[in-house]
GROMACS .gro file of C-alpha atoms in nm:
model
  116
    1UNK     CA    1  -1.551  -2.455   0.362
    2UNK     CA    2  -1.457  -2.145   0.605
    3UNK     CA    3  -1.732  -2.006   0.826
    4UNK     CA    4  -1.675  -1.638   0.774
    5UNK     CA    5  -1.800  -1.600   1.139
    6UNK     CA    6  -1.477  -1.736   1.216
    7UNK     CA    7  -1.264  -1.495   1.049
    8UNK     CA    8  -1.076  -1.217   1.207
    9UNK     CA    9  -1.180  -0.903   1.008
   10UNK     CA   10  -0.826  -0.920   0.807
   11UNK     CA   11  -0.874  -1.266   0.684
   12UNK     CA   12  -1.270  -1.196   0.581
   13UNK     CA   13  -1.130  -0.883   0.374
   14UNK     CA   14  -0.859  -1.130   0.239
   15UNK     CA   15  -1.120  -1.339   0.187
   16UNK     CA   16  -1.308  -1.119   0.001
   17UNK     CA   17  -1.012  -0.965  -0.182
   18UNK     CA   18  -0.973  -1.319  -0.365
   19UNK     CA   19  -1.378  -1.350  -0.441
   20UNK     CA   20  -1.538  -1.056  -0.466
   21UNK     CA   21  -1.765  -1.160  -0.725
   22UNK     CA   22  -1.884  -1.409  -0.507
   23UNK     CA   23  -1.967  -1.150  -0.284
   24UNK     CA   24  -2.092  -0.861  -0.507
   25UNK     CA   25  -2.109  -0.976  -0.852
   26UNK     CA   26  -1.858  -0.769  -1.086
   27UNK     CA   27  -1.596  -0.699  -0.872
   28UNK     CA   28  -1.539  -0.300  -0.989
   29UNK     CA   29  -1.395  -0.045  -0.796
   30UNK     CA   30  -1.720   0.113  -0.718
   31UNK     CA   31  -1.913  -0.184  -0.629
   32UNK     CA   32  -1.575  -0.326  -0.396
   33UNK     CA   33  -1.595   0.030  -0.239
   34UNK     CA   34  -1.924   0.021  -0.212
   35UNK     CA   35  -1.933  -0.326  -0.016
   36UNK     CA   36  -1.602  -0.204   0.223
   37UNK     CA   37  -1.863   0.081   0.349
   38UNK     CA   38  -2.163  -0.124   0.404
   39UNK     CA   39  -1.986  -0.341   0.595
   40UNK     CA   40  -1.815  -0.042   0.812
   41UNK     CA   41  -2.152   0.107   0.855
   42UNK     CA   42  -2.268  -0.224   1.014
   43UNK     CA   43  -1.946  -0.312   1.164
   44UNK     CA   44  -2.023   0.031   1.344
   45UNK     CA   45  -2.327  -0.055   1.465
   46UNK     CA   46  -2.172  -0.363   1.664
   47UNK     CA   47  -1.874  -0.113   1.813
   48UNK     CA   48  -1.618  -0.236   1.579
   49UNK     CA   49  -1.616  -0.042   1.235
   50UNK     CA   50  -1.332  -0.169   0.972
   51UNK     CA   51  -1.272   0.117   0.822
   52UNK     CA   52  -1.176   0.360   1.153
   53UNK     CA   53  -0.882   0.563   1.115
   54UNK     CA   54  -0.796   0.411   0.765
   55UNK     CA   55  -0.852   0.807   0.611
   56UNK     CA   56  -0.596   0.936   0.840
   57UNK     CA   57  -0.340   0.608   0.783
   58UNK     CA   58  -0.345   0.661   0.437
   59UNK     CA   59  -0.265   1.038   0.473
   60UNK     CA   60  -0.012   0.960   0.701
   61UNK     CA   61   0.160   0.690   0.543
   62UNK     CA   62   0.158   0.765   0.176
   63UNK     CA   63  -0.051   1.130   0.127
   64UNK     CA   64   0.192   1.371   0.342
   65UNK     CA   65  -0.009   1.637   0.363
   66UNK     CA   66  -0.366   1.732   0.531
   67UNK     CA   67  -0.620   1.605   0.228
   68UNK     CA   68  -0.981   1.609   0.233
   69UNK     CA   69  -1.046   1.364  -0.039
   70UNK     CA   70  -1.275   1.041   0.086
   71UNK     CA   71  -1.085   0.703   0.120
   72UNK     CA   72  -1.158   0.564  -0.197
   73UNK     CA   73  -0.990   0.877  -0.385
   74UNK     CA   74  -0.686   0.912  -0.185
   75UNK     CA   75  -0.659   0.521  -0.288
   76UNK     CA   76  -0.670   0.623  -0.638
   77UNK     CA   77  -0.468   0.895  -0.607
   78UNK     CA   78  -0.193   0.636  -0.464
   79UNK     CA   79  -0.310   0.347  -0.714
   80UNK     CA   80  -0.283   0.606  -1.049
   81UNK     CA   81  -0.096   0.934  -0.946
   82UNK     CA   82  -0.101   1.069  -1.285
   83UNK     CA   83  -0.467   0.950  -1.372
   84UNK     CA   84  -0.690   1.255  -1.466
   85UNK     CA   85  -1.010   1.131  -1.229
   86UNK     CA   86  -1.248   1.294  -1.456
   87UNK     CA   87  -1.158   1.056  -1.735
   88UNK     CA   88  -1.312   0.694  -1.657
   89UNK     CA   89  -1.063   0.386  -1.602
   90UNK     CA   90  -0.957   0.144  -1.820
   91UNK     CA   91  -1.009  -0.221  -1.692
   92UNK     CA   92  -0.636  -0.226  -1.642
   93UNK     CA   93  -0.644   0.082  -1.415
   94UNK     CA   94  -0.948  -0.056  -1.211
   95UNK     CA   95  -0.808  -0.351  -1.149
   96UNK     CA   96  -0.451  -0.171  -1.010
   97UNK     CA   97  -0.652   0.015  -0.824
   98UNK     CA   98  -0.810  -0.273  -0.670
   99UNK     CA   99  -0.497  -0.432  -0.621
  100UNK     CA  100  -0.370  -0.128  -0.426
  101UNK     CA  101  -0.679  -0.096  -0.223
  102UNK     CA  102  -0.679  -0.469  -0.083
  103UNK     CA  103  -0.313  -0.435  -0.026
  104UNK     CA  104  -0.326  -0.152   0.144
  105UNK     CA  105  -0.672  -0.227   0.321
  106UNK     CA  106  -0.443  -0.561   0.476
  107UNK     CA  107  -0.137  -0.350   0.561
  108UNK     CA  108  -0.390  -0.131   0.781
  109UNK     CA  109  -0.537  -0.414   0.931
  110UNK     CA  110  -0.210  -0.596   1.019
  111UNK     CA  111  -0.098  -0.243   1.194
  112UNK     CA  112  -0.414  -0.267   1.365
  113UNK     CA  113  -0.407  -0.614   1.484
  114UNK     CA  114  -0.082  -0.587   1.654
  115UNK     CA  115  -0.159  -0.292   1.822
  116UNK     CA  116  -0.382  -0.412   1.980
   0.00000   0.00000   0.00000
């Protein structure tokens, strides 16, 4: 069994990717989203938040433009380009969506990682 004390941030999101439920119980886009920000709020809080400078990656790298949209619409946006967001997902959606996120999510990391 893996502490996940031991993980590098990457490999406890990878971790995660592969078990949500484990972690949140039905592993939906809200509730996955949901999780990712709790865990940057207290990632914050030790001076090292997850989710810093993903926003402006994901602009950067697959927006194009300036866009004010949070995180977890401008991965939908990518995920679904022709989804109209005021309709809900269908479980095949949400989980491309999620697919997108956590790949996405790991490409950021990795960029992150060997910048450092």
């Amino acid at each position: 069994m893996t502490d996940p004390n031991d993980l590098t941030e990457r490999e406890f999101i990878a971790l995660f990717a592969r078990r949500s439920g484990m972690y949140i119980g039905r592993p939906d886009v809200r509730g996955v989203t949901c999780f990712l920000n709790g865990y940057d709020a207290a990632a914050r809080r030790g001076g090292r938040p997850l989710l810093d400078g993903f926003h402006e990656w994901l602009i950067a790298n697959y927006i194009g433009h300036p866009n004010s949209l949070v995180w977890e619409a401008l991965i939908e946006l990518i995920a679904l380009p022709d989804h109209d967001r005021a309709d809900a997902r269908t479980p095949e959606q949400e989980a491309r969506v999620l697919e997108v996120l956590f790949d996405l999510l790991d490409k950021f990391l990795a960029e992150r990682e060997t910048a450092e």
